[in-house]
Coordinates of C-alpha atoms and ligand atoms in Angstrom, one line a residue:
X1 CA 0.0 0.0 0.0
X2 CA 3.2 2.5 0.1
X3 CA 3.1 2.4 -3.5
X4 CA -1.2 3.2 -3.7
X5 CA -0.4 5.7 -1.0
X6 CA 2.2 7.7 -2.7
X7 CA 0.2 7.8 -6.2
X8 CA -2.5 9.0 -4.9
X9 CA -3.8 11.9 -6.4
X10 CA -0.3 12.2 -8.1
X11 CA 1.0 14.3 -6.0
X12 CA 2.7 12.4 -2.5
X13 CA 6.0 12.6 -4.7
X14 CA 7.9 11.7 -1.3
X15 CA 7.1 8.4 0.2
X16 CA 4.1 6.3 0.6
X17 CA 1.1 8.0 2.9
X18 CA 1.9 4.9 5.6
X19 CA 5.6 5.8 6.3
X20 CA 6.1 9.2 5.6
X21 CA 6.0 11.6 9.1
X22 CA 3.0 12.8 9.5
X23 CA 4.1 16.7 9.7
X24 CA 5.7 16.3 6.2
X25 CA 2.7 15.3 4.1
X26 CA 1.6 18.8 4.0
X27 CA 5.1 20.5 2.8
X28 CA 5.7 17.0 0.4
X29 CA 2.2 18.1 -1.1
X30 CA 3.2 21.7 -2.4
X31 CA 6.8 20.3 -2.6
X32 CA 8.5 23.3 -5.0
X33 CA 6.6 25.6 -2.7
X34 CA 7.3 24.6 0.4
X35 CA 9.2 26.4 3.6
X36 CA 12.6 24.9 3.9
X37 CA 11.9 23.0 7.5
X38 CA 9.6 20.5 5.8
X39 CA 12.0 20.2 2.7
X40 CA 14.2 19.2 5.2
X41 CA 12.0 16.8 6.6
X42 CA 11.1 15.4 3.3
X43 CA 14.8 14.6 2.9
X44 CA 14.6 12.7 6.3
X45 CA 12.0 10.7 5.3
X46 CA 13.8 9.7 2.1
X47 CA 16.9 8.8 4.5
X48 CA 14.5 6.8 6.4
X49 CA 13.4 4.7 3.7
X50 CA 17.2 4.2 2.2
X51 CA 18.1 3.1 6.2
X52 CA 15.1 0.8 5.9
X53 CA 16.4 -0.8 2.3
X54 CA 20.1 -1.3 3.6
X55 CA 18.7 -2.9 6.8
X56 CA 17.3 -5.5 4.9
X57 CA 19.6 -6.2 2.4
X58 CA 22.2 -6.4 5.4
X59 CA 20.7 -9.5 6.9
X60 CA 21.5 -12.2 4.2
X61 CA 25.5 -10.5 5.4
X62 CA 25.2 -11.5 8.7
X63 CA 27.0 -15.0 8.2
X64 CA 25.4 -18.0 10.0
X65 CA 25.9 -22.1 9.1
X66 CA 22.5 -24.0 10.0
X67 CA 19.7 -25.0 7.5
X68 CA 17.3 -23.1 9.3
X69 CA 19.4 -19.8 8.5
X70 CA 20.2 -21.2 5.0
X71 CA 16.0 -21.5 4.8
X72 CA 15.8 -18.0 6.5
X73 CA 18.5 -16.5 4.2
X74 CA 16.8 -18.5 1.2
X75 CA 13.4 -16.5 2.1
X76 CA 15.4 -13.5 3.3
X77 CA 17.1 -13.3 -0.4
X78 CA 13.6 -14.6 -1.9
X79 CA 11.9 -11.8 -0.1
X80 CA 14.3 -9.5 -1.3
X81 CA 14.4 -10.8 -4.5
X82 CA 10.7 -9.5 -4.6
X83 CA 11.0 -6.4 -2.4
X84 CA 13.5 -5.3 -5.4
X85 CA 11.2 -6.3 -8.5
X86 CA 8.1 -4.5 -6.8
X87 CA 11.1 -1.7 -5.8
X88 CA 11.5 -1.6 -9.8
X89 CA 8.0 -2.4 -10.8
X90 CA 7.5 0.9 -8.8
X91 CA 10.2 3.1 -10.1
X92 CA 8.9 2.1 -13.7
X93 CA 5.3 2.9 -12.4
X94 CA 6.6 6.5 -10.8
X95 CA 8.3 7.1 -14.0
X96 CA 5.1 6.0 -16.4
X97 CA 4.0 8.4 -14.3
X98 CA 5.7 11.0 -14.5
X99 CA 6.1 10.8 -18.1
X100 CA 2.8 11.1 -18.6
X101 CA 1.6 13.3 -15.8
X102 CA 4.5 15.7 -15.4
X103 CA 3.0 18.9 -17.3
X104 CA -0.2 18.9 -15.0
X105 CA 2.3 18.1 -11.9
X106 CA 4.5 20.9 -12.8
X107 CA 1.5 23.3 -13.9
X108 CA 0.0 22.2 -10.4
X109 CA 3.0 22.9 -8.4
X110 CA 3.7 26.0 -10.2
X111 CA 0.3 27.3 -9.5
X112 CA 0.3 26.3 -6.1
X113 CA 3.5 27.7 -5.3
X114 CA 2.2 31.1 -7.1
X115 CA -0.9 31.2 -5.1
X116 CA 1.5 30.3 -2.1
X117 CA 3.2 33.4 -2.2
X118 CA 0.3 35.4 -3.1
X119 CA -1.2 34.4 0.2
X120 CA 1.8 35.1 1.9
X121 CA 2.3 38.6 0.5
X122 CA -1.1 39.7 0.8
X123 CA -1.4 38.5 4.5
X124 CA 1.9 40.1 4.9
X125 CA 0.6 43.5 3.8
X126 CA -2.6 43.6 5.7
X127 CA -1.1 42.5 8.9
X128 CA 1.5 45.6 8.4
X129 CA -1.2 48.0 7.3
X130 CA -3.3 46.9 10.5
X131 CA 0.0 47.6 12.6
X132 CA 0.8 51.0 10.8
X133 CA -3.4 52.2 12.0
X134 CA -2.9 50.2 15.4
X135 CA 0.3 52.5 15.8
X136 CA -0.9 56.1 14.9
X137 CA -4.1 55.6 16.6
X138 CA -1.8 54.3 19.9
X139 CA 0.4 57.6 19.1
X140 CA -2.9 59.5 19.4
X141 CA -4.8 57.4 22.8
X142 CA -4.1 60.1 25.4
X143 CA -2.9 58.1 28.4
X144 CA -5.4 57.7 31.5
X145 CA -3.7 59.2 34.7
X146 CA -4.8 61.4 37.5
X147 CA -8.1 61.9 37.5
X148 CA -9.3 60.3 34.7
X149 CA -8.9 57.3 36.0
X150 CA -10.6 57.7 39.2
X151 CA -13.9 57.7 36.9
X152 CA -16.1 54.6 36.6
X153 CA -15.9 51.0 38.9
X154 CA -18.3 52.8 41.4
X155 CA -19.7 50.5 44.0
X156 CA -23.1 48.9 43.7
X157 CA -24.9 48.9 46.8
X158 CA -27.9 47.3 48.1
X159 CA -30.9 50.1 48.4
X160 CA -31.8 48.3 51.9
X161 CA -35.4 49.9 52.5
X162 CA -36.2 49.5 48.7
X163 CA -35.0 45.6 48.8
X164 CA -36.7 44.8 52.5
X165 CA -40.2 46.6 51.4
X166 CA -40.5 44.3 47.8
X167 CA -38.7 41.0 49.0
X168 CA -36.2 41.9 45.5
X169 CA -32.3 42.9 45.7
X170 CA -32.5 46.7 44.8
X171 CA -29.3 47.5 43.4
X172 CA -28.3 51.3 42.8
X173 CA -24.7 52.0 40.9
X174 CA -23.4 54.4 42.4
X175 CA -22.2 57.0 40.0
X176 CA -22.8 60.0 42.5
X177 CA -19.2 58.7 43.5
X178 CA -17.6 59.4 40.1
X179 CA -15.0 62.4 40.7
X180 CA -17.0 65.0 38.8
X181 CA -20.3 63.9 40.6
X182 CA -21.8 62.0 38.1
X183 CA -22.6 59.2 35.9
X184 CA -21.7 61.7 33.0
X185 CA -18.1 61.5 33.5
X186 CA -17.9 58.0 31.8
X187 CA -19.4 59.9 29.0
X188 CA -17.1 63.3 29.2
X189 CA -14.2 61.3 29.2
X190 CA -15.0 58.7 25.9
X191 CA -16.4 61.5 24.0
X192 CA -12.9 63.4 24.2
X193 CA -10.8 60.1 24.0
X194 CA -12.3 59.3 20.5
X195 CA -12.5 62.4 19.3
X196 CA -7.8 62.6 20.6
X197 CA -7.8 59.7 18.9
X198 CA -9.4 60.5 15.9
X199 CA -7.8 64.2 15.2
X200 CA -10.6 66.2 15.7
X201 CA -10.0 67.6 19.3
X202 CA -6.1 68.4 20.1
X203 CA -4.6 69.9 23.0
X204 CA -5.2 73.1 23.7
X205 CA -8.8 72.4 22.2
X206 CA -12.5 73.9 23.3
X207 CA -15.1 71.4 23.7
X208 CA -19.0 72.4 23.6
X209 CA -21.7 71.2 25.2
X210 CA -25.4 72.2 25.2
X211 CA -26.3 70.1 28.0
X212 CA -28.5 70.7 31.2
X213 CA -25.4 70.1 33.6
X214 CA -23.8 67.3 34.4
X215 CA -22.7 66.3 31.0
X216 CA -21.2 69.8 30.8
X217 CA -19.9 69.1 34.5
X218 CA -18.1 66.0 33.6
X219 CA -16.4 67.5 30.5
X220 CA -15.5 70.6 32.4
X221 CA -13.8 67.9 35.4
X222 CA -12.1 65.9 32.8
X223 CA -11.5 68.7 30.1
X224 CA -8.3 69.7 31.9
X225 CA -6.4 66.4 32.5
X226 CA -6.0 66.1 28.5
X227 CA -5.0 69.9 28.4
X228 CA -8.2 71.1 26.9
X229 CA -11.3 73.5 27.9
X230 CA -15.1 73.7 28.4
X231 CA -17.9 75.5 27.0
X232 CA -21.1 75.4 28.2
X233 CA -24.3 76.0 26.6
X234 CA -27.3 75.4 29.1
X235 CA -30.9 76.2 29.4
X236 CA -31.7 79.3 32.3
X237 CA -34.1 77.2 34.1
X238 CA -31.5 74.7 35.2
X239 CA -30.6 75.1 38.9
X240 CA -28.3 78.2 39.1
X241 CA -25.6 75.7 41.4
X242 CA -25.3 73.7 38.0
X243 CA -23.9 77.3 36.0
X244 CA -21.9 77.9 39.3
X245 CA -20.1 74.9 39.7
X246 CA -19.3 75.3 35.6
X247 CA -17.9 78.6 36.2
X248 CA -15.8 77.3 39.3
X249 CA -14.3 74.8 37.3
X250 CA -13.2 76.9 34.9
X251 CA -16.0 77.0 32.0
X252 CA -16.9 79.6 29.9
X253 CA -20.9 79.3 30.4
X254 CA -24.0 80.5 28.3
X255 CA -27.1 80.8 29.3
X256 CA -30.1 80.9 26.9
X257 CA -33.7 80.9 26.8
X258 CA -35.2 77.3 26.4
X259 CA -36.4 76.9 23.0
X260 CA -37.6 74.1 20.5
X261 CA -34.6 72.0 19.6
X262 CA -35.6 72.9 15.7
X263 CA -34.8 76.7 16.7
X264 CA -31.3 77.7 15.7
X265 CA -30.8 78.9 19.0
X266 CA -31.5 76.0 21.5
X267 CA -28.9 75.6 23.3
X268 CA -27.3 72.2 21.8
X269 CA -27.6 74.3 18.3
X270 CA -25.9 77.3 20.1
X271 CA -23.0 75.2 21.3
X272 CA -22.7 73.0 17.9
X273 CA -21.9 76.8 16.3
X274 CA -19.6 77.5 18.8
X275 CA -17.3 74.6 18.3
X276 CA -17.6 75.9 14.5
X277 CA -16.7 79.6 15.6
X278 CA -14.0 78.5 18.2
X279 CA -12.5 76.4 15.3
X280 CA -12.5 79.5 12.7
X281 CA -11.5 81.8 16.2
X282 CA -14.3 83.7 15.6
X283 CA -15.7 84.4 18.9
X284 CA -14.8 86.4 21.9
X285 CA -15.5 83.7 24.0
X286 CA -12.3 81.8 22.8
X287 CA -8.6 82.9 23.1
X288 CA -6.2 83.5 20.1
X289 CA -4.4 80.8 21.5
X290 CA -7.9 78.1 21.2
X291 CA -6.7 75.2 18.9
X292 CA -9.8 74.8 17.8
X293 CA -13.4 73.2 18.6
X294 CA -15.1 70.2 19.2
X295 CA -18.8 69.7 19.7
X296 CA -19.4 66.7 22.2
X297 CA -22.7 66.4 20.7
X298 CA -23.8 63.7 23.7
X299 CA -27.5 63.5 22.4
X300 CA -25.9 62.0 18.8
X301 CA -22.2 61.0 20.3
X302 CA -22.2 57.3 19.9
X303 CA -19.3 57.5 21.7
X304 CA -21.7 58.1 24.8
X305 CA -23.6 54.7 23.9
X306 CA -20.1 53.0 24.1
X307 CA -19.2 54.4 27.1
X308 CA -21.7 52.5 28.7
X309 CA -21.4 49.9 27.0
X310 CA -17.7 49.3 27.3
X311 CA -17.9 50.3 31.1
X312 CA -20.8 50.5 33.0
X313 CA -22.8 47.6 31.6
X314 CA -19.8 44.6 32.2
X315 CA -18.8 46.7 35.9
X316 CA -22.7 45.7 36.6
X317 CA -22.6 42.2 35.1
X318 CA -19.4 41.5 36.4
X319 CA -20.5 43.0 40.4
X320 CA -24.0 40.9 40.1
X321 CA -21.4 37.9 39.0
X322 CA -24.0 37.9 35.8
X323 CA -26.9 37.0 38.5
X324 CA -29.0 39.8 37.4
X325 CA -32.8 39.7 36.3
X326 CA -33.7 43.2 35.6
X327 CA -32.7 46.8 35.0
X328 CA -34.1 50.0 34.7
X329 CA -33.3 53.2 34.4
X330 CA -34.9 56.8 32.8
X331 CA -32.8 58.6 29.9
X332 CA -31.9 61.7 28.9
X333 CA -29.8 61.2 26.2
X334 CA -30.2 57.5 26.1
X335 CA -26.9 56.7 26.1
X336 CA -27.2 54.7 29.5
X337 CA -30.1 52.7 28.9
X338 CA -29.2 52.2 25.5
X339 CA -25.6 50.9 26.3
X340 CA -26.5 48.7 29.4
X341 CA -29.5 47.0 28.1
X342 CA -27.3 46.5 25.3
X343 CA -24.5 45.0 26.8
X344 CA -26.9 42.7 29.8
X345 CA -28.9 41.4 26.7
X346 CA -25.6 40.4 24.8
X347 CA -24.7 38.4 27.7
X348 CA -28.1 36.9 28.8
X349 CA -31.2 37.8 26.6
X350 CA -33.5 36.9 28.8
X351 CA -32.3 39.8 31.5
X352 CA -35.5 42.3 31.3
X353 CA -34.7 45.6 30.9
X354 CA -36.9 48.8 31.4
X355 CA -37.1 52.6 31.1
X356 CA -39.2 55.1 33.6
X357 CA -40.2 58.1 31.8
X358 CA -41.0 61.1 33.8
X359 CA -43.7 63.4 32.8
X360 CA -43.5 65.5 29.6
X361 CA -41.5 62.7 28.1
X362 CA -42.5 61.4 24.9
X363 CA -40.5 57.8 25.2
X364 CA -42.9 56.8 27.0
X365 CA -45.1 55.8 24.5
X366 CA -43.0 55.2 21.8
X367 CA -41.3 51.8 24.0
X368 CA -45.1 51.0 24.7
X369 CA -47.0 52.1 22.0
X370 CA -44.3 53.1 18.9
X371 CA -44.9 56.8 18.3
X372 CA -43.4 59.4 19.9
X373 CA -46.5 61.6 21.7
X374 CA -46.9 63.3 25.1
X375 CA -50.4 64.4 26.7
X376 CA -48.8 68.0 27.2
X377 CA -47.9 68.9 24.0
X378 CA -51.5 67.1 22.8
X379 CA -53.1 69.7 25.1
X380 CA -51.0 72.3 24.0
X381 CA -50.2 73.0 27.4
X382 CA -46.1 73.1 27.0
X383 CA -47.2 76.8 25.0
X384 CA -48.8 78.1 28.5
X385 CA -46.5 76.9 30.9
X386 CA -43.2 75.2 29.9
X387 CA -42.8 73.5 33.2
X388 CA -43.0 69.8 32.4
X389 CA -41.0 68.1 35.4
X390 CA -38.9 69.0 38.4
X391 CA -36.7 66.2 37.5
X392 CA -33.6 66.8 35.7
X393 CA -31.0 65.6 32.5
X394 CA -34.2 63.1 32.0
X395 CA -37.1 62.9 29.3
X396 CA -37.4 63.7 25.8
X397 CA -39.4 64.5 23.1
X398 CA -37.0 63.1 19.8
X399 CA -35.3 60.2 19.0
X400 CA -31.6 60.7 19.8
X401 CA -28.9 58.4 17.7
X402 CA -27.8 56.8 21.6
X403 CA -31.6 56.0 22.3
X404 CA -32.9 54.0 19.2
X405 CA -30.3 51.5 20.2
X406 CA -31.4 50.6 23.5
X407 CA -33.0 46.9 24.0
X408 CA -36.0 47.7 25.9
X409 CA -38.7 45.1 27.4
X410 CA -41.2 48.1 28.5
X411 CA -41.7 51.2 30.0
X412 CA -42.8 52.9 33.2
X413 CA -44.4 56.1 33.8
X414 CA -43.4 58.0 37.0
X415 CA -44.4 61.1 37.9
X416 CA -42.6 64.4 40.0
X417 CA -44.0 63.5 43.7
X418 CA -43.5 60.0 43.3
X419 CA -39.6 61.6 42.5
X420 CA -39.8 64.0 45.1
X421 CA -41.3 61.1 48.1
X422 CA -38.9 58.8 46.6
X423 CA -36.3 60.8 47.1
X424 CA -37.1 62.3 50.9
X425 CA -37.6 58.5 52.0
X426 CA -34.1 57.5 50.9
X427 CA -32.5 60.3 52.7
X428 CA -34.7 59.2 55.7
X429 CA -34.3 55.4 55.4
X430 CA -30.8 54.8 53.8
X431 CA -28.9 57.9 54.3
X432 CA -28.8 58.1 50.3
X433 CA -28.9 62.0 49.4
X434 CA -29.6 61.5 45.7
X435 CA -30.6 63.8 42.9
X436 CA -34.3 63.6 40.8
X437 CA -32.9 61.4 38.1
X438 CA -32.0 59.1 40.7
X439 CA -35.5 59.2 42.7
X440 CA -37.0 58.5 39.5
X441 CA -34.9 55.4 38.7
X442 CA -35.6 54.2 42.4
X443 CA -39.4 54.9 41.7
X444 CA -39.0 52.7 38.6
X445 CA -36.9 49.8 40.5
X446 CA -40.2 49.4 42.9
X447 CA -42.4 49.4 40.4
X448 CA -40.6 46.6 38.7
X449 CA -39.8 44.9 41.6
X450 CA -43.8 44.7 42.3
X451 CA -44.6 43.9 38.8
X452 CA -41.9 40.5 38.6
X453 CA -42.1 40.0 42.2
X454 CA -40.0 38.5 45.4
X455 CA -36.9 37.2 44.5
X456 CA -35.8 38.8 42.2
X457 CA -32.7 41.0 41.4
X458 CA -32.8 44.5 39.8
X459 CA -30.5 47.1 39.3
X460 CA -30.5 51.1 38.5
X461 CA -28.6 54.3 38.5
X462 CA -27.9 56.3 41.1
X463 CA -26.9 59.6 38.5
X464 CA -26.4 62.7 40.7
X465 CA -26.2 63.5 44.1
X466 CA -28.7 66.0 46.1
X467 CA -26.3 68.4 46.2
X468 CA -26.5 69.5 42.8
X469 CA -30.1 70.3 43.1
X470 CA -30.8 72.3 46.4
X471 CA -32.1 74.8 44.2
X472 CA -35.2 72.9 42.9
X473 CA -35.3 69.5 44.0
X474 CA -34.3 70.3 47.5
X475 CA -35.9 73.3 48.0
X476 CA -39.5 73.4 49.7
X477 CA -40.4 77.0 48.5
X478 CA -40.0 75.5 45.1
X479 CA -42.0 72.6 45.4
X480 CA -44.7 74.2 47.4
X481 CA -45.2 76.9 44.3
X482 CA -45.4 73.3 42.0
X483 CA -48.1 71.8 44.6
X484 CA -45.3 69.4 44.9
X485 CA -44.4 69.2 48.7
X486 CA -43.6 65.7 49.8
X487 CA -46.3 64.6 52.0
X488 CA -45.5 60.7 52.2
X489 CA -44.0 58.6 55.3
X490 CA -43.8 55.3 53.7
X491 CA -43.6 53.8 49.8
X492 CA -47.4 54.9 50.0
X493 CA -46.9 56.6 47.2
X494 CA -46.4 54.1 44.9
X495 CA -50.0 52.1 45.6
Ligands
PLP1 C1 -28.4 63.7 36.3 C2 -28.7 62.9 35.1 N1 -29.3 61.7 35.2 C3 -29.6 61.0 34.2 C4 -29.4 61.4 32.9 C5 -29.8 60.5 31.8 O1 -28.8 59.7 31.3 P1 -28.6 59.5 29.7 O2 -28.3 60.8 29.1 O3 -27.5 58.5 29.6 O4 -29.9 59.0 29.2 C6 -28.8 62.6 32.7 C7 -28.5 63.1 31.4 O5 -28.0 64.2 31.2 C8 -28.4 63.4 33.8 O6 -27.9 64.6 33.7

């Protein structure tokens, strides 16, 4: 069978498939082509089979005077006689063979060894290419030191009076911790990573931001530590503490009338213009020596969705050690809900995950129902008094790029004094001074809880802290003009 094994196909030139090594049969196959190691080996193998021919044609040598040798060397030297005329039957075969199947051999090793080398040189070049773009984009990744990477990995604690009073394990992340206050500086610090990385920001840069605070907050914390500044655009019915703590930290801040996000001058449009203006050093508000603008642009960053998806979605997964069965949280921009629910679903579809919508929000109904609608712009209402909600940084009326890419199971309404009870009873029961984002999510995590029942473990964000929003949230003038003074001494609230 050495003989059937090497003809097969035509091309085992080396030895038979039985004796060959194993390792060669590849190498003996492309032959011309092959890397010189397994030429090498081929050469061994044909060594091996000459060894194996002189070991056998070295017994009838060995001397000996009895019959039975005589016999043995008789069939010894009869054996040989016919290893050597199937040897030569062979070699005539091999070269029948070969005269009449070397063009096709040749053409076949010829091709084989051109599309050899083509393989090799294109696999060649794109690994090289790869390495040039892995290199400039590593010459570009601004390194992570100081504070920047004191953001993210907050803990995630057990909401005690929350978990007791539904028989679930309420779980709040607790991004209050994060050095600039908020969830937001996961955000602040991808968005100005990529856009290092990609060219568009360098040192000595502005970024913008339209945003309602702690966005604008987190970039003006983090803006610094890769040499670059803030400006802020913000609406001037956000808590004056938010504009104050901006200006503290060194940010050039705007405030503007609220208007219509499809009027030139809302305040993300303002601060998209700026970036423009600071980039063509056309403003006052930027220095000859501004390097340019950068719009953050956290409503249609999907740098923001990746932020949470690269971070805060596997820090949850990997603190529940993947035993997690729900999460909810409201959204602003989206970007949270979209990238946690994205990233819990990729690792276990069947983890649910939900979104509380405070009033004046149109998300609402477009989780539950498809189409984006609020009752208050139905009733026209919005026109004679644009107070929708005391919370804050939460509920919208479009569609951002971050939120269509959320995984969403449902929706929850909540409303402001279920926020504002929400938030009083943690203070009282946990010692957890949170902001209205945060109440909401917590209203949203009992809701749940009631809806799947005991058992059950479900986690949220904890955004802001209460400090940011003694202004509004905190402050009992405020709600008493709203009618919203928190009355409740229990989770009453929520029947
Ligand atoms: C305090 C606060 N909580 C929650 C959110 C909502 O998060 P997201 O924008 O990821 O939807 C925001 C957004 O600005 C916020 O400022």
């Amino acid at each position: 069978m050495q003989g059937g094994g090497r003809m097969q196909g035509g091309v085992r030139i080396g030895s038979g498939g039985r004796i060959r090594p194993a390792g060669c049969r590849v190498a003996s196959r492309l032959d011309a082509g092959r890397p010189a190691g397994c030429r090498a080996a081929g050469r061994a193998a044909a060594g091996w089979m000459q060894g194996g021919r002189q070991k056998v044609a070295a017994v009838p040598g060995e001397g000996g005077g009895d019959r039975r040798d005589a016999g043995r060397r008789t069939a010894v030297a009869g054996g040989m006689q016919a290893a050597e005329k199937r040897r030569r039957g062979m070699q005539g075969g091999r070269r029948k063979l070969q005269g009449k199947l070397a063009p096709p051999l040749q053409l076949c090793r010829s091709a084989a060894a051109a599309l050899s080398i083509a393989l090799f040189s294109y696999f060649a070049l794109s690994i090289a290419s790869k390495h040039r773009r892995a290199t400039s984009k590593r010459k570009n990744r601004p390194s992570r030191r100081g504070i920047v990477e004191a953001v993210g990995n907050t803990p995630l604690i057990r909401i005690n009076s929350l978990s007791d009073a539904t028989g679930c394990e309420i779980l709040g992340k607790a991004e209050f911790l994060n050095p600039g206050g908020s969830i937001k500086d996961r955000v602040a610090v991808k968005i100005i990573e990529e856009a290092i990385e990609s060219g568009d920001l360098v040192e000595g840069g502005i970024v913008t931001e339209g945003s309602a605070g702690s966005t604008a907050i987190s970039i003006a914390t983090v803006a610094p530590a890769y040499g670059c500044k803030c400006h802020v655009v913000i609406p001037d019915d956000a808590a004056i503490e938010k504009s104050q703590i901006l200006e503290a930290l060194g940010s050039t801040v705007e405030r503007v009338r609220p208007v219509s996000i499809t009027h030139k001058d809302h305040f993300v449009n303002i601060a998209r213009r700026r970036a423009v203006e600071a980039s063509e050093s056309k403003h006052s508000f930027f220095g000859s020596d501004c390097k340019g603008g950068f719009f953050a642009d956290q409503f249609e960053n999907l740098a923001n969705f990746r932020a949470h998806y690269e971070t805060t979605g596997p820090e949850i997964w990997e603190q529940t050690g993947g035993k997690v069965h729900a999460f909810i949280a409201a959204a602003g921009t989206g970007g949270t809900v979209a990238g946690v629910s994205r990233f819990l679903k990729g690792r276990n579809p069947e983890i649910k995950c939900f979104l509380i919508d405070p009033p004046g929000s149109g998300l609402f109904n477009k989780v539950t129902r498809g189409v984006m609608y609020t009752r208050e712009e139905a009733e026209g209402s919005r026109l004679k008094n644009p107070f929708d909600t005391v919370t804050e940084g939460i509920g919208i009326n479009r569609l951002t790029r971050n939120f269509v890419l959320a995984a969403l199971d449902g929706a929850y309404r909540g409303t402001d004094r279920e926020a504002v009870d929400m938030s009083r009873f943690l203070v009282r029961k946990d010692g957890l001074f949170l902001g209205s984002s945060s109440a909401m999510n917590c209203v949203g995590a009992v809701r749940l809880a009631r809806e799947l029942g005991p058992g059950h473990t479900i986690v949220t964000i904890l955004c802001d802290s209460g400090m940011r929003h003694l202004s509004k949230f905190y402050n009992d003038h405020y709600l008493k003009d709203h009618g919203l003074l928190p009355s409740a001494s229990g989770l009453e609230f929520l029947d």
